[in-house]
Amino acid sequence: MSKEGITKIDAALLIAIASGVGYGVVYIYELNFLSYYYLPDMYIDFNLKTIVRPLMLIVFLFSLVLLIDSFYNNKYKPMPQRILEYIGIKVNIYFILGITIFSLAILAGYIGDSNASSKKEYQVIRKEDGLYLAVYKYNESLIIAPVDVKKGIILPNYQLVKISSIKNSEIVRFEEGIDVKKIKNNTEFEK
């Protein structure tokens, strides 16, 4: 980027990069959230609600990096940059952006898994054949799974149910959280 400031092309490029990184961060978060429940990535749903928060965070971080870059010149460099250059690693704004994007990806994966494993409040749905927990919203449906309330375990026998068809449900707090029974492998699967 030029020292004169951000040009229109630079701004457009930053918006495109921020959008791509935003989608990537959401994908990694959702992938790790779903993997806790042993659900495949085909249920990842990109919508306005899932994109806006990470995109705003990324725009903020990119703006912060650009602000830092504009304030610091060769006479004074930020502490992390001085340390990296001292040990022989050449640092520029693109290196910092790369590290920032990589860190966001790692953080998104960790937070996705952590949010799923620490979730305590679930929508419990009463059906004729038992109790089910809503584990994820996909489009206009919920992915539900049977639950053993006494053991605090979700059985990974998922169903996709239209939200409009749910009649008898309530939000229940599971103080100890909910575990997911490990899925069967092909040798355990009954025909």
XYZ file of N, CA and C in Angstrom:
573
model
N 0.837 -1.172 0.000
C 0.000 0.000 0.000
C 0.880 1.233 0.000
N 0.416 2.243 -0.665
C 1.215 3.449 -0.802
C 1.216 4.232 0.498
N 2.270 5.039 0.648
C 2.370 5.880 1.842
C 1.373 7.023 1.794
N 0.846 7.349 0.585
C -0.095 8.456 0.444
C -1.460 8.125 1.047
N -1.718 6.883 1.284
C -2.994 6.494 1.862
C -3.603 5.348 1.087
N -4.748 4.944 1.503
C -5.428 3.822 0.874
C -6.147 4.319 -0.370
N -5.852 3.693 -1.499
C -6.535 4.046 -2.738
C -7.840 3.273 -2.821
N -8.638 3.584 -3.847
C -9.903 2.866 -4.028
C -9.658 1.394 -4.296
N -8.598 1.076 -5.036
C -8.285 -0.328 -5.326
C -7.862 -1.034 -4.046
N -7.047 -0.380 -3.224
C -6.641 -0.968 -1.950
C -7.858 -1.242 -1.074
N -8.777 -0.297 -0.998
C -9.981 -0.458 -0.180
C -10.840 -1.611 -0.707
N -10.997 -1.691 -2.020
C -11.789 -2.774 -2.609
C -11.132 -4.122 -2.338
N -9.811 -4.168 -2.438
C -9.080 -5.399 -2.172
C -9.229 -5.813 -0.713
N -9.139 -4.832 0.186
C -9.312 -5.131 1.612
C -10.716 -5.646 1.915
N -11.715 -5.065 1.272
C -13.096 -5.533 1.484
C -13.244 -6.959 0.975
N -12.662 -7.255 -0.183
C -12.739 -8.618 -0.725
C -12.014 -9.611 0.183
N -10.834 -9.221 0.649
C -10.080 -10.107 1.546
C -10.840 -10.305 2.856
N -11.385 -9.220 3.418
C -12.134 -9.319 4.674
C -13.348 -10.220 4.503
N -14.032 -10.121 3.363
C -15.191 -10.985 3.120
C -14.771 -12.444 3.040
N -13.712 -12.710 2.279
C -13.221 -14.090 2.157
C -12.783 -14.658 3.492
N -12.055 -13.871 4.256
C -11.606 -14.314 5.573
C -12.815 -14.506 6.497
N -13.799 -13.607 6.388
C -15.012 -13.730 7.204
C -15.728 -15.047 6.945
N -15.904 -15.385 5.681
C -16.543 -16.666 5.345
C -15.699 -17.840 5.835
N -14.388 -17.718 5.689
C -13.502 -18.788 6.150
C -13.572 -18.988 7.648
N -13.579 -17.888 8.392
C -13.655 -17.963 9.853
C -14.990 -18.572 10.288
N -16.077 -18.155 9.650
C -17.391 -18.721 9.985
C -17.411 -20.215 9.669
N -16.849 -20.589 8.514
C -16.819 -22.001 8.132
C -16.057 -22.828 9.168
N -14.894 -22.354 9.590
C -14.092 -23.086 10.569
C -14.808 -23.168 11.915
N -15.423 -22.064 12.345
C -16.184 -22.074 13.599
C -17.319 -23.105 13.526
N -18.124 -23.003 12.468
C -19.274 -23.905 12.327
C -18.830 -25.364 12.185
N -17.754 -25.598 11.449
C -17.236 -26.953 11.268
C -16.868 -27.569 12.609
N -16.189 -26.823 13.455
C -15.804 -27.329 14.774
C -16.995 -27.461 15.708
N -17.956 -26.553 15.601
C -19.177 -26.658 16.406
C -19.927 -27.937 16.037
N -20.124 -28.161 14.747
C -20.853 -29.337 14.288
C -20.101 -30.634 14.571
N -18.782 -30.596 14.489
C -18.014 -31.832 14.699
C -18.156 -32.345 16.127
N -18.442 -31.468 17.084
C -18.688 -31.930 18.455
C -19.878 -32.883 18.488
N -20.880 -32.603 17.651
C -22.085 -33.433 17.589
C -21.988 -34.526 16.519
N -20.834 -34.675 15.898
C -20.607 -35.637 14.812
C -21.504 -35.365 13.612
N -21.768 -34.104 13.339
C -22.560 -33.721 12.174
C -21.626 -33.313 11.033
N -21.973 -33.656 9.794
C -21.101 -33.311 8.657
C -21.180 -31.832 8.299
N -20.191 -31.380 7.546
C -20.122 -29.967 7.181
C -21.194 -29.541 6.181
N -21.952 -30.477 5.631
C -23.016 -30.087 4.697
C -24.112 -29.273 5.392
N -24.138 -29.283 6.715
C -25.137 -28.513 7.453
C -24.675 -27.094 7.793
N -23.479 -26.736 7.395
C -23.021 -25.369 7.647
C -23.892 -24.428 6.833
N -24.450 -23.468 7.512
C -25.414 -22.552 6.894
C -24.878 -21.126 6.994
N -24.483 -20.575 5.840
C -24.038 -19.181 5.822
C -25.259 -18.291 5.695
N -25.447 -17.426 6.666
C -26.538 -16.459 6.592
C -26.058 -15.156 7.233
N -26.894 -14.172 7.168
C -26.512 -12.855 7.673
C -26.099 -12.912 9.138
N -26.823 -13.677 9.938
C -26.536 -13.756 11.368
C -25.158 -14.368 11.629
N -24.792 -15.408 10.874
C -23.509 -16.059 11.127
C -22.327 -15.294 10.545
N -22.565 -14.416 9.570
C -21.471 -13.721 8.893
C -21.156 -12.362 9.516
N -22.157 -11.633 9.994
C -21.958 -10.238 10.403
C -20.951 -10.090 11.541
N -21.097 -10.850 12.609
C -20.186 -10.688 13.750
C -18.726 -10.957 13.393
N -18.410 -12.099 12.763
C -16.997 -12.303 12.408
C -16.485 -11.279 11.401
N -17.342 -10.875 10.475
C -16.919 -9.901 9.476
C -16.598 -8.564 10.134
N -17.395 -8.158 11.101
C -17.126 -6.911 11.822
C -15.816 -7.018 12.610
N -15.563 -8.173 13.218
C -14.315 -8.385 13.936
C -13.126 -8.302 12.980
N -13.256 -8.909 11.814
C -12.165 -8.903 10.838
C -11.927 -7.490 10.314
N -12.982 -6.766 10.002
C -12.831 -5.379 9.543
C -12.143 -4.553 10.636
N -12.530 -4.769 11.878
C -11.883 -4.067 12.990
C -10.398 -4.410 13.073
N -10.070 -5.713 12.978
C -8.668 -6.118 13.069
C -7.849 -5.600 11.891
N -8.411 -5.677 10.669
C -7.702 -5.132 9.508
C -7.482 -3.634 9.680
N -8.500 -2.936 10.157
C -8.359 -1.492 10.373
C -7.292 -1.208 11.419
N -7.265 -2.025 12.461
C -6.263 -1.858 13.513
C -4.857 -2.075 12.960
N -4.687 -3.116 12.153
C -3.376 -3.383 11.549
C -2.965 -2.232 10.647
N -3.895 -1.723 9.830
C -3.579 -0.590 8.954
C -3.262 0.659 9.759
N -3.988 0.863 10.856
C -3.732 2.006 11.713
C -2.342 1.912 12.335
N -1.999 0.740 12.824
C -0.667 0.532 13.399
C 0.398 0.786 12.340
N 0.171 0.269 11.136
C 1.138 0.447 10.056
C 1.308 1.921 9.692
N 0.221 2.674 9.727
C 0.327 4.087 9.356
C 0.995 4.925 10.443
N 0.893 4.535 11.708
C 1.501 5.292 12.788
C 2.980 4.983 12.986
N 3.366 3.731 12.708
C 4.743 3.333 12.942
C 5.507 3.343 11.633
N 6.622 4.034 11.622
C 7.489 4.015 10.446
C 8.768 3.275 10.812
N 9.804 3.390 10.004
C 11.037 2.648 10.248
C 11.781 3.087 11.498
N 11.541 4.310 11.992
C 12.239 4.777 13.191
C 11.750 4.061 14.447
N 10.456 3.801 14.503
C 9.900 3.142 15.676
C 8.984 2.021 15.219
N 9.267 0.853 15.655
C 8.475 -0.315 15.263
C 7.831 -0.911 16.509
N 6.645 -1.519 16.340
C 6.008 -2.140 17.500
C 6.862 -3.278 18.069
N 6.696 -3.546 19.349
C 7.503 -4.538 20.058
C 7.535 -5.903 19.355
N 6.404 -6.491 18.933
C 6.485 -7.802 18.276
C 7.337 -7.760 17.007
N 7.230 -6.674 16.263
C 8.012 -6.550 15.035
C 9.503 -6.445 15.362
N 9.871 -5.689 16.383
C 11.287 -5.565 16.768
C 11.844 -6.912 17.204
N 11.049 -7.679 17.966
C 11.509 -9.000 18.428
C 11.730 -9.930 17.242
N 10.758 -9.976 16.320
C 10.888 -10.855 15.159
C 12.072 -10.458 14.282
N 12.289 -9.175 14.077
C 13.415 -8.730 13.271
C 14.742 -8.996 13.989
N 14.750 -8.932 15.312
C 15.957 -9.220 16.078
C 16.402 -10.664 15.869
N 15.441 -11.598 15.797
C 15.805 -13.007 15.588
C 15.932 -13.342 14.108
N 15.826 -12.333 13.242
C 16.123 -12.532 11.831
C 14.930 -12.738 10.919
N 13.733 -12.481 11.396
C 12.549 -12.637 10.565
C 12.128 -11.264 10.058
N 12.151 -11.109 8.736
C 11.750 -9.841 8.123
C 10.235 -9.713 8.238
N 9.771 -8.579 8.713
C 8.354 -8.382 8.965
C 7.839 -7.217 8.126
N 6.677 -7.416 7.519
C 5.987 -6.314 6.860
C 4.495 -6.460 7.145
N 3.723 -5.563 6.596
C 2.285 -5.538 6.885
C 1.597 -6.825 6.423
N 2.079 -7.419 5.326
C 1.460 -8.640 4.813
C 1.742 -9.832 5.731
N 2.927 -9.836 6.332
C 3.244 -10.878 7.305
C 2.317 -10.759 8.516
N 2.120 -9.543 8.974
C 1.238 -9.309 10.120
C -0.197 -9.714 9.778
N -0.661 -9.361 8.570
C -2.006 -9.766 8.149
C -2.121 -11.287 8.077
N -1.082 -11.938 7.561
C -1.091 -13.403 7.475
C -1.179 -14.050 8.841
N -0.383 -13.565 9.771
C -0.418 -14.083 11.148
C -1.786 -13.827 11.773
N -2.354 -12.653 11.510
C -3.673 -12.312 12.046
C -4.736 -13.268 11.500
N -4.707 -13.526 10.200
C -5.695 -14.424 9.584
C -5.522 -15.845 10.108
N -4.289 -16.311 10.204
C -4.025 -17.648 10.732
C -4.513 -17.758 12.174
N -4.231 -16.734 12.974
C -4.678 -16.734 14.373
C -6.200 -16.740 14.471
N -6.862 -15.976 13.600
C -8.326 -15.976 13.592
C -8.878 -17.362 13.279
N -8.263 -18.057 12.335
C -8.721 -19.402 11.968
C -8.572 -20.364 13.141
N -7.419 -20.342 13.795
C -7.188 -21.211 14.956
C -8.172 -20.866 16.070
N -8.341 -19.584 16.334
C -9.254 -19.140 17.383
C -10.695 -19.521 17.073
N -11.113 -19.377 15.827
C -12.481 -19.732 15.430
C -12.742 -21.214 15.655
N -11.787 -22.061 15.306
C -11.946 -23.498 15.525
C -12.055 -23.835 16.995
N -11.204 -23.236 17.796
C -11.234 -23.478 19.235
C -12.562 -23.024 19.844
N -12.999 -21.819 19.471
C -14.245 -21.281 20.032
C -15.438 -22.110 19.591
N -15.455 -22.582 18.340
C -16.556 -23.413 17.860
C -16.705 -24.680 18.675
N -15.601 -25.382 18.901
C -15.640 -26.609 19.698
C -15.972 -26.311 21.152
N -15.379 -25.258 21.679
C -15.617 -24.887 23.071
C -17.078 -24.503 23.307
N -17.660 -23.729 22.396
C -19.068 -23.341 22.548
C -19.992 -24.552 22.518
N -19.706 -25.502 21.647
C -20.551 -26.705 21.584
C -20.404 -27.550 22.844
N -19.174 -27.755 23.292
C -18.953 -28.636 24.444
C -19.395 -28.009 25.766
N -19.451 -26.692 25.833
C -19.849 -26.042 27.085
C -21.311 -25.584 27.075
N -22.016 -25.854 26.004
C -23.413 -25.434 25.909
C -24.229 -26.148 26.983
N -25.047 -25.393 27.696
C -25.841 -25.963 28.785
C -27.343 -25.846 28.553
N -27.778 -24.895 27.770
C -29.208 -24.702 27.553
C -29.600 -25.206 26.169
N -30.577 -26.073 26.154
C -31.056 -26.686 24.921
C -32.570 -26.610 24.857
N -33.081 -26.578 23.653
C -34.513 -26.711 23.449
C -34.821 -28.201 23.484
N -35.668 -28.601 24.425
C -36.074 -29.997 24.560
C -37.451 -30.148 23.921
N -37.550 -31.104 23.031
C -38.783 -31.338 22.282
C -39.365 -32.673 22.717
N -40.633 -32.634 23.109
C -41.331 -33.874 23.498
C -42.047 -34.430 22.272
N -41.670 -35.648 21.930
C -42.343 -36.359 20.845
C -42.940 -37.630 21.423
N -43.756 -38.302 20.640
C -44.404 -39.523 21.124
C -43.409 -40.592 21.548
N -42.279 -40.660 20.860
C -41.302 -41.710 21.166
C -40.197 -41.268 22.127
N -40.311 -40.071 22.733
C -39.323 -39.670 23.719
C -38.944 -38.202 23.643
N -37.860 -37.874 24.348
C -37.352 -36.502 24.391
C -36.218 -36.326 23.388
N -36.200 -35.148 22.769
C -35.168 -34.816 21.791
C -34.602 -33.440 22.102
N -33.321 -33.255 21.786
C -32.695 -31.947 21.931
C -32.478 -31.343 20.554
N -32.732 -30.061 20.441
C -32.385 -29.336 19.221
C -30.911 -28.957 19.349
N -30.085 -29.490 18.449
C -28.654 -29.222 18.556
C -28.174 -28.156 17.580
N -28.942 -27.921 16.491
C -28.483 -26.966 15.487
C -29.653 -26.545 14.608
N -29.652 -25.287 14.213
C -30.662 -24.784 13.285
C -30.072 -24.807 11.881
N -30.784 -25.432 10.962
C -30.340 -25.502 9.568
C -31.488 -25.032 8.680
N -31.279 -23.907 8.004
C -32.325 -23.275 7.193
C -33.566 -23.069 8.051
N -34.692 -23.609 7.646
C -35.945 -23.461 8.415
C -36.253 -24.720 9.228
N -35.223 -25.492 9.552
C -35.392 -26.748 10.284
C -34.451 -26.781 11.484
N -34.738 -27.712 12.379
C -33.846 -27.996 13.501
C -33.306 -29.405 13.344
N -32.056 -29.581 13.686
C -31.481 -30.916 13.763
C -31.661 -31.344 15.205
N -32.409 -32.427 15.397
C -32.710 -32.892 16.746
C -32.117 -34.289 16.950
N -31.867 -34.605 18.214
C -31.310 -35.905 18.570
C -31.975 -36.393 19.846
N -32.188 -37.717 19.945
C -32.742 -38.250 21.196
C -31.753 -38.026 22.344
N -32.294 -37.817 23.521
C -31.444 -37.533 24.675
C -31.804 -38.461 25.827
N -30.778 -38.930 26.508
C -30.946 -39.648 27.761
C -30.706 -38.610 28.851
N -31.795 -38.064 29.398
C -31.708 -36.951 30.350
C -30.955 -37.350 31.608
N -31.173 -38.558 32.102
C -30.519 -38.979 33.346
C -29.008 -39.085 33.190
N -28.546 -39.552 32.034
C -27.111 -39.686 31.799
C -26.506 -38.419 31.187
N -27.354 -37.535 30.672
C -26.870 -36.318 30.032
C -26.140 -36.603 28.730
N -26.710 -37.523 27.937
C -26.056 -37.950 26.693
C -27.011 -37.801 25.513
N -26.507 -37.218 24.445
C -27.237 -37.176 23.175
C -26.842 -38.414 22.386
N -27.835 -39.085 21.846
C -27.565 -40.214 20.959
C -27.498 -39.675 19.531
N -26.442 -39.965 18.783
C -26.283 -39.350 17.462
C -27.170 -39.968 16.381
N -28.468 -40.034 16.661
C -29.475 -40.513 15.702
C -30.310 -39.296 15.309
N -29.781 -38.502 14.419
C -30.342 -37.185 14.134
C -31.533 -37.229 13.190
N -32.405 -36.240 13.395
C -33.551 -36.030 12.511
C -33.595 -34.544 12.166
N -34.076 -34.260 10.976
C -34.279 -32.881 10.541
C -35.774 -32.605 10.629
N -36.167 -31.630 11.442
C -37.581 -31.349 11.695
C -37.859 -29.880 11.363
N -38.921 -29.623 10.616
C -39.319 -28.241 10.310
C -39.679 -27.535 11.620
N -39.199 -26.320 11.772
C -39.463 -25.560 12.995
C -40.963 -25.364 13.196
N -41.683 -25.128 12.121
C -43.126 -24.888 12.227
C -43.896 -26.108 12.715
N -43.314 -27.313 12.623
C -44.023 -28.527 13.049
C -43.812 -28.852 14.526
N -42.947 -28.111 15.201
C -42.659 -28.391 16.610
C -43.766 -27.793 17.475
N -44.383 -28.636 18.262
C -45.529 -28.206 19.081
C -45.202 -28.130 20.575
N -44.483 -29.113 21.085
C -44.304 -29.227 22.519
C -42.809 -29.168 22.852
N -42.342 -27.978 23.224
C -40.918 -27.845 23.552
C -40.722 -26.796 24.637
N -39.564 -26.880 25.270
C -39.177 -25.889 26.263
C -37.659 -25.844 26.354
N -37.147 -24.752 26.873
C -35.708 -24.608 27.071
C -35.366 -25.191 28.438
N -34.359 -26.067 28.453
C -33.945 -26.720 29.695
C -32.448 -26.511 29.875
N -32.062 -26.226 31.104
C -30.639 -26.058 31.427
C -30.106 -27.363 32.002
N -29.050 -27.879 31.376
C -28.366 -29.073 31.850
C -27.100 -28.603 32.571
N -27.139 -28.614 33.899
C -26.050 -28.046 34.703
C -24.701 -28.687 34.411
N -24.691 -29.976 34.132
C -23.442 -30.677 33.843
C -23.111 -30.673 32.353
N -23.923 -30.011 31.565
C -23.715 -30.023 30.121
C -24.233 -31.321 29.512
N -24.006 -31.473 28.235
C -24.457 -32.663 27.507
C -23.266 -33.246 26.758
N -23.109 -34.549 26.861
C -22.099 -35.250 26.071
C -22.795 -35.902 24.889
N -22.013 -36.232 23.882
C -22.548 -36.894 22.705
C -21.961 -38.297 22.653
N -22.837 -39.290 22.562
C -22.368 -40.671 22.470
C -21.555 -40.814 21.192
N -20.437 -41.464 21.314
C -19.546 -41.639 20.155
C -20.280 -42.391 19.046
N -20.062 -41.945 17.805
C -20.731 -42.597 16.683
C -20.093 -43.954 16.412
N -20.880 -44.824 15.807
C -20.400 -46.170 15.492
C -19.494 -46.108 14.266
N -18.522 -47.033 14.228
C -17.748 -47.167 13.017
C -18.366 -48.285 12.171
N -17.826 -48.541 11.006
C -18.461 -49.489 10.097
C -18.496 -50.909 10.640
N -17.588 -51.300 11.539
C -17.622 -52.668 12.076
C -18.705 -52.822 13.139
N -19.142 -51.730 13.748
C -20.185 -51.778 14.768
C -21.580 -51.571 14.199
N -21.656 -51.140 12.971
C -22.937 -50.789 12.363
C -23.753 -52.035 12.059
N -25.010 -52.017 12.490
C -25.900 -53.149 12.237
C -26.626 -52.946 10.919
N -26.727 -54.004 10.150
C -27.413 -53.915 8.857
C -28.908 -54.074 9.022
